[in-house]
Amino acid sequence: MKKNWKKLAVLTLLGAQVATVSLTSYSVLAEESSSAQSVDLSAETEAYKKFVSAEIDQLLKDTENFAKLIQDGKLDEAKKVYPLIRKSYERSEPIAELFAESDVKIDYRLADYVEDNQTEEGWSGFHKIEQILWEEGKTEPAVSYAKQLVDDIKELKAKVATVEVTPENMLTGAVDLLNEVATSKITGEEEIYSHTDLYDFEANIAGAEKIFNIFKDKISAKDPELAKNLTEKFKAVNDLLASHKVDADHYKLYTELNEKETKALAEAVTKLGEPLSQMAVILEADESGR
């Protein structure tokens, strides 16, 4: 991922302006969390940590296989699994991105790396490998980067094992996942060499939906209409994404979508954004103070 944004920007997508949706920021959640001391969400945070740990385990396993394909010179196979591997990272970003140094090594885009460092030197991770595989059409130059990526993910796995997950991590993480869809997936800026943005799009939505599902019982108890609305809005986005699949596991290239299709995706994300930002209702203690 790239730099976090706390609000959805006004997106101009192929000439079609998408309405701005204000999402809950870290500061707002921090203020509301003062009332969360009476709300026991320990089961939910533990469930989410197990989910993220499993995702990182899968990421490591898949990336080791990816590195082996690259080492063996299997270009087409490596390119085919690339977007599938990345989904585990994209789903777990609310926790993975707490470790900024690892995120830079694993998932930084070239544009963001150069902006921060004024040079391409030192850039690594998935997107460096993506550039080599698609732009150069070779595996040999990517071998060392693939090996380093495996090591960096092992390091991330060790860090994730020690993290203390909080409700605020989860709530702001869900919002940030949607922000990422709006700021880099919908605009096609994430996978600029492979154009496999729809895989990341799906994974970000799935990551946010996982957080919603973990909190769903609590949300339903506080605000049944909000829970119903979120369920419907997630389904709408997922159904729209599914319409762009070419088989059970693979999507069209993002560049194959037309203006009408990209606008529909943007509008579906916008409609999901507003209710998603209201999930912090679970942090509010009820009137009895329990």
Coordinates of C-alpha atoms in Angstrom, one line a residue:
M1 CA 0.0 0.0 0.0
K2 CA 0.9 3.6 -0.2
K3 CA 0.3 6.6 2.1
N4 CA -2.8 6.4 4.2
W5 CA -5.6 8.9 3.5
K6 CA -8.2 9.7 6.1
K7 CA -11.0 10.8 3.7
L8 CA -12.1 9.8 0.3
A9 CA -11.0 12.4 -2.2
V10 CA -13.2 13.7 -4.9
L11 CA -12.3 11.4 -7.7
T12 CA -12.4 12.4 -11.3
L13 CA -12.7 9.1 -13.1
L14 CA -12.4 9.3 -16.9
G15 CA -14.3 12.6 -16.8
A16 CA -17.0 11.5 -14.3
Q17 CA -16.8 13.1 -11.0
V18 CA -17.6 10.9 -8.0
A19 CA -19.1 12.5 -4.9
T20 CA -16.9 13.0 -1.9
V21 CA -17.7 10.7 1.1
S22 CA -16.4 11.8 4.4
L23 CA -15.0 8.9 6.4
T24 CA -14.3 8.5 10.1
S25 CA -10.7 9.6 10.8
Y26 CA -8.3 8.3 13.4
S27 CA -8.9 11.4 15.6
V28 CA -12.6 11.0 15.6
L29 CA -12.3 7.3 16.6
A30 CA -9.8 8.2 19.3
E31 CA -12.3 10.6 20.8
E32 CA -15.1 8.1 20.7
S33 CA -12.9 5.4 22.1
S34 CA -13.0 7.1 25.5
S35 CA -16.5 5.6 25.9
A36 CA -15.2 2.1 24.8
Q37 CA -13.8 1.3 28.2
S38 CA -17.1 -0.3 29.2
V39 CA -17.5 -2.2 26.0
D40 CA -15.8 -5.6 25.9
L41 CA -14.5 -6.3 22.4
S42 CA -11.7 -8.7 23.4
A43 CA -13.3 -11.7 21.6
E44 CA -13.5 -9.6 18.4
T45 CA -9.9 -8.3 18.5
E46 CA -8.6 -11.8 19.2
A47 CA -10.6 -13.2 16.3
Y48 CA -9.2 -10.5 14.0
K49 CA -5.6 -11.2 15.1
K50 CA -6.1 -14.9 14.3
F51 CA -7.4 -13.9 10.9
V52 CA -4.5 -11.6 10.1
S53 CA -2.0 -14.1 11.3
A54 CA -3.5 -16.7 9.0
E55 CA -3.3 -14.3 6.1
I56 CA 0.3 -13.5 6.7
D57 CA 1.1 -17.2 7.0
Q58 CA -0.6 -17.8 3.6
L59 CA 1.2 -14.8 2.2
L60 CA 4.6 -16.2 3.2
K61 CA 3.8 -19.7 1.8
D62 CA 2.6 -18.2 -1.5
T63 CA 5.5 -15.8 -1.8
E64 CA 8.0 -18.6 -1.3
N65 CA 6.4 -20.4 -4.2
F66 CA 6.4 -17.2 -6.2
A67 CA 10.1 -16.8 -5.6
K68 CA 10.7 -20.4 -6.7
L69 CA 8.9 -19.8 -10.0
I70 CA 11.0 -16.7 -10.6
Q71 CA 14.2 -18.5 -9.7
D72 CA 13.2 -21.3 -12.1
G73 CA 12.6 -18.9 -14.9
K74 CA 8.9 -19.6 -15.2
L75 CA 7.8 -16.1 -16.3
D76 CA 4.2 -16.8 -17.4
E77 CA 3.5 -18.9 -14.2
A78 CA 4.9 -16.2 -12.0
K79 CA 2.8 -13.5 -13.7
K80 CA -0.3 -15.6 -13.3
V81 CA 0.0 -16.1 -9.6
Y82 CA 1.3 -12.5 -8.8
P83 CA -2.1 -10.9 -8.3
L84 CA -3.4 -13.9 -6.3
I85 CA -0.6 -13.9 -3.9
R86 CA -1.0 -10.2 -3.1
K87 CA -4.6 -10.6 -1.9
S88 CA -3.5 -11.9 1.5
Y89 CA -1.4 -8.8 2.1
E90 CA -4.2 -6.5 0.9
R91 CA -6.7 -8.1 3.2
S92 CA -4.5 -7.8 6.2
E93 CA -3.2 -4.2 5.7
P94 CA -4.9 -2.7 8.8
I95 CA -2.4 -4.6 10.9
A96 CA 0.4 -5.1 8.4
E97 CA 0.7 -1.4 7.8
L98 CA 1.2 -0.7 11.5
F99 CA 4.8 -1.6 10.6
A100 CA 5.7 1.1 8.2
E101 CA 9.2 0.0 7.5
S102 CA 8.0 -3.4 6.4
D103 CA 5.2 -1.9 4.3
V104 CA 7.8 0.2 2.4
K105 CA 9.9 -2.9 1.7
I106 CA 6.9 -5.1 0.7
D107 CA 4.3 -2.9 -1.0
Y108 CA 5.4 0.5 -1.9
R109 CA 4.7 1.8 -5.4
L110 CA 7.5 3.5 -7.3
A111 CA 5.9 6.9 -7.3
D112 CA 5.6 6.9 -3.5
Y113 CA 9.1 5.6 -3.0
V114 CA 10.6 8.3 -5.2
E115 CA 8.5 11.0 -3.6
D116 CA 9.8 10.0 -0.2
N117 CA 13.4 9.2 -1.2
Q118 CA 14.1 11.3 -4.3
T119 CA 15.5 8.2 -5.9
E120 CA 14.5 4.8 -7.2
E121 CA 17.6 3.2 -5.6
G122 CA 16.5 0.9 -2.8
W123 CA 13.0 0.3 -4.1
S124 CA 11.9 -3.3 -3.6
G125 CA 8.9 -5.5 -3.0
F126 CA 6.0 -6.7 -5.0
H127 CA 5.8 -3.7 -7.3
K128 CA 9.5 -3.8 -8.1
I129 CA 9.1 -7.4 -9.2
E130 CA 5.9 -6.5 -11.0
Q131 CA 7.8 -3.9 -13.0
I132 CA 10.5 -6.4 -14.0
L133 CA 8.2 -9.2 -15.0
W134 CA 5.9 -7.0 -17.1
E135 CA 8.2 -4.3 -18.4
E136 CA 11.3 -6.4 -19.0
G137 CA 9.6 -9.7 -19.5
K138 CA 12.4 -11.5 -17.7
T139 CA 12.7 -13.4 -14.4
E140 CA 16.4 -13.3 -13.9
P141 CA 16.6 -9.6 -12.8
A142 CA 13.8 -10.3 -10.3
V143 CA 15.5 -13.3 -8.5
S144 CA 17.2 -11.2 -5.8
Y145 CA 14.2 -9.1 -5.2
A146 CA 12.0 -12.2 -4.8
K147 CA 14.4 -13.6 -2.2
Q148 CA 14.4 -10.4 -0.3
L149 CA 10.6 -10.2 -0.4
V150 CA 10.4 -13.6 1.3
D151 CA 12.8 -12.4 4.0
D152 CA 10.8 -9.2 4.5
I153 CA 7.6 -11.1 4.8
K154 CA 9.2 -13.4 7.4
E155 CA 10.1 -10.3 9.3
L156 CA 6.6 -9.0 9.0
K157 CA 5.2 -12.3 10.3
A158 CA 7.4 -12.0 13.4
K159 CA 6.2 -8.5 14.0
V160 CA 2.5 -9.3 13.6
A161 CA 2.8 -12.1 16.2
T162 CA 3.6 -9.5 18.8
V163 CA 1.0 -6.8 17.9
E164 CA -1.8 -5.9 20.2
V165 CA -4.9 -5.5 18.1
T166 CA -7.4 -2.9 19.3
P167 CA -10.9 -2.1 18.2
E168 CA -9.6 1.3 16.9
N169 CA -7.0 -0.6 14.7
M170 CA -9.9 -2.5 13.2
L171 CA -12.4 0.3 12.7
T172 CA -9.9 2.7 11.2
G173 CA -8.4 -0.1 9.2
A174 CA -11.7 -0.9 7.6
V175 CA -12.0 2.8 6.6
D176 CA -8.5 2.9 5.3
L177 CA -9.0 -0.2 3.2
L178 CA -11.9 1.5 1.5
N179 CA -9.9 4.7 1.1
E180 CA -7.2 2.7 -0.6
V181 CA -9.7 1.4 -3.1
A182 CA -10.8 4.9 -3.8
T183 CA -7.3 6.5 -4.1
S184 CA -5.4 3.8 -6.0
K185 CA -7.5 0.9 -7.1
I186 CA -10.3 2.8 -8.8
T187 CA -7.8 5.1 -10.5
G188 CA -5.7 2.2 -11.7
E189 CA -2.6 3.6 -9.9
E190 CA -1.8 0.5 -7.8
E191 CA -0.8 -2.1 -10.5
I192 CA 0.5 0.2 -13.2
Y193 CA 2.5 -2.5 -15.0
S194 CA 0.3 -5.6 -14.7
H195 CA -3.1 -3.8 -14.5
T196 CA -4.3 -6.4 -12.0
D197 CA -6.0 -3.7 -9.8
L198 CA -9.3 -5.6 -9.5
Y199 CA -7.6 -8.4 -7.5
D200 CA -6.4 -5.8 -5.0
F201 CA -9.8 -4.1 -5.1
E202 CA -11.5 -7.3 -4.2
A203 CA -9.0 -8.0 -1.4
N204 CA -9.4 -4.6 0.2
I205 CA -13.2 -4.9 0.2
A206 CA -12.9 -8.4 1.6
G207 CA -10.6 -7.1 4.4
A208 CA -13.1 -4.4 5.3
E209 CA -16.0 -6.9 5.2
K210 CA -14.1 -9.3 7.5
I211 CA -13.9 -6.5 10.1
F212 CA -17.6 -5.8 9.6
N213 CA -18.5 -9.4 10.0
I214 CA -16.5 -9.8 13.2
F215 CA -18.3 -6.8 14.7
K216 CA -21.6 -7.6 13.0
D217 CA -23.4 -8.9 16.1
K218 CA -22.3 -5.9 18.2
I219 CA -23.4 -3.5 15.4
S220 CA -26.7 -5.2 15.0
A221 CA -27.4 -4.9 18.7
K222 CA -26.6 -1.1 18.6
D223 CA -28.0 -0.3 15.2
P224 CA -29.8 -3.0 13.2
E225 CA -30.5 -0.8 10.2
L226 CA -26.7 0.0 10.0
A227 CA -25.9 -3.7 10.0
K228 CA -28.5 -4.3 7.3
N229 CA -27.3 -1.4 5.2
L230 CA -23.7 -2.5 5.4
T231 CA -24.6 -6.1 4.4
E232 CA -26.4 -4.8 1.4
K233 CA -23.7 -2.4 0.3
F234 CA -21.0 -5.0 0.6
K235 CA -23.0 -7.4 -1.5
A236 CA -23.5 -4.7 -4.1
V237 CA -19.8 -4.1 -4.4
N238 CA -19.0 -7.8 -4.5
D239 CA -21.6 -8.5 -7.1
L240 CA -20.2 -5.8 -9.3
L241 CA -16.7 -7.1 -8.9
A242 CA -17.8 -10.6 -9.7
S243 CA -19.3 -9.3 -13.0
H244 CA -15.7 -8.6 -14.1
K245 CA -14.3 -12.1 -13.5
V246 CA -13.2 -14.2 -16.4
D247 CA -13.2 -17.4 -14.3
A248 CA -13.5 -18.4 -10.7
D249 CA -10.1 -16.9 -9.7
H250 CA -9.2 -14.3 -12.3
Y251 CA -10.4 -10.8 -13.3
K252 CA -10.2 -8.8 -16.4
L253 CA -7.3 -6.4 -16.7
Y254 CA -8.3 -3.0 -15.3
T255 CA -7.5 -1.4 -18.6
E256 CA -10.2 -3.5 -20.2
L257 CA -13.0 -1.8 -18.2
N258 CA -14.9 1.0 -20.0
E259 CA -15.9 4.4 -18.5
K260 CA -19.3 3.2 -17.5
E261 CA -17.9 0.2 -15.6
T262 CA -15.3 2.2 -13.7
K263 CA -17.9 4.8 -12.8
A264 CA -20.2 2.1 -11.5
L265 CA -17.4 0.7 -9.3
A266 CA -16.6 4.1 -8.0
E267 CA -20.2 4.8 -7.1
A268 CA -20.6 1.5 -5.3
V269 CA -17.6 2.3 -3.2
T270 CA -18.9 5.7 -2.4
K271 CA -22.2 4.2 -1.3
L272 CA -20.4 1.8 1.0
G273 CA -18.2 4.5 2.5
E274 CA -20.8 6.4 4.5
P275 CA -22.2 3.5 6.5
L276 CA -18.8 1.9 6.9
S277 CA -17.6 5.1 8.7
Q278 CA -20.5 4.6 11.2
M279 CA -19.3 1.3 12.6
A280 CA -17.7 3.1 15.6
V281 CA -21.2 3.0 17.1
I282 CA -20.0 -0.2 18.8
L283 CA -17.6 1.8 20.9
E284 CA -20.4 3.6 22.6
A285 CA -21.4 2.3 26.0
D286 CA -25.1 1.7 26.4
E287 CA -27.2 3.8 28.8
S288 CA -26.7 1.4 31.6
G289 CA -23.0 1.9 31.4
R290 CA -22.2 -1.7 30.6

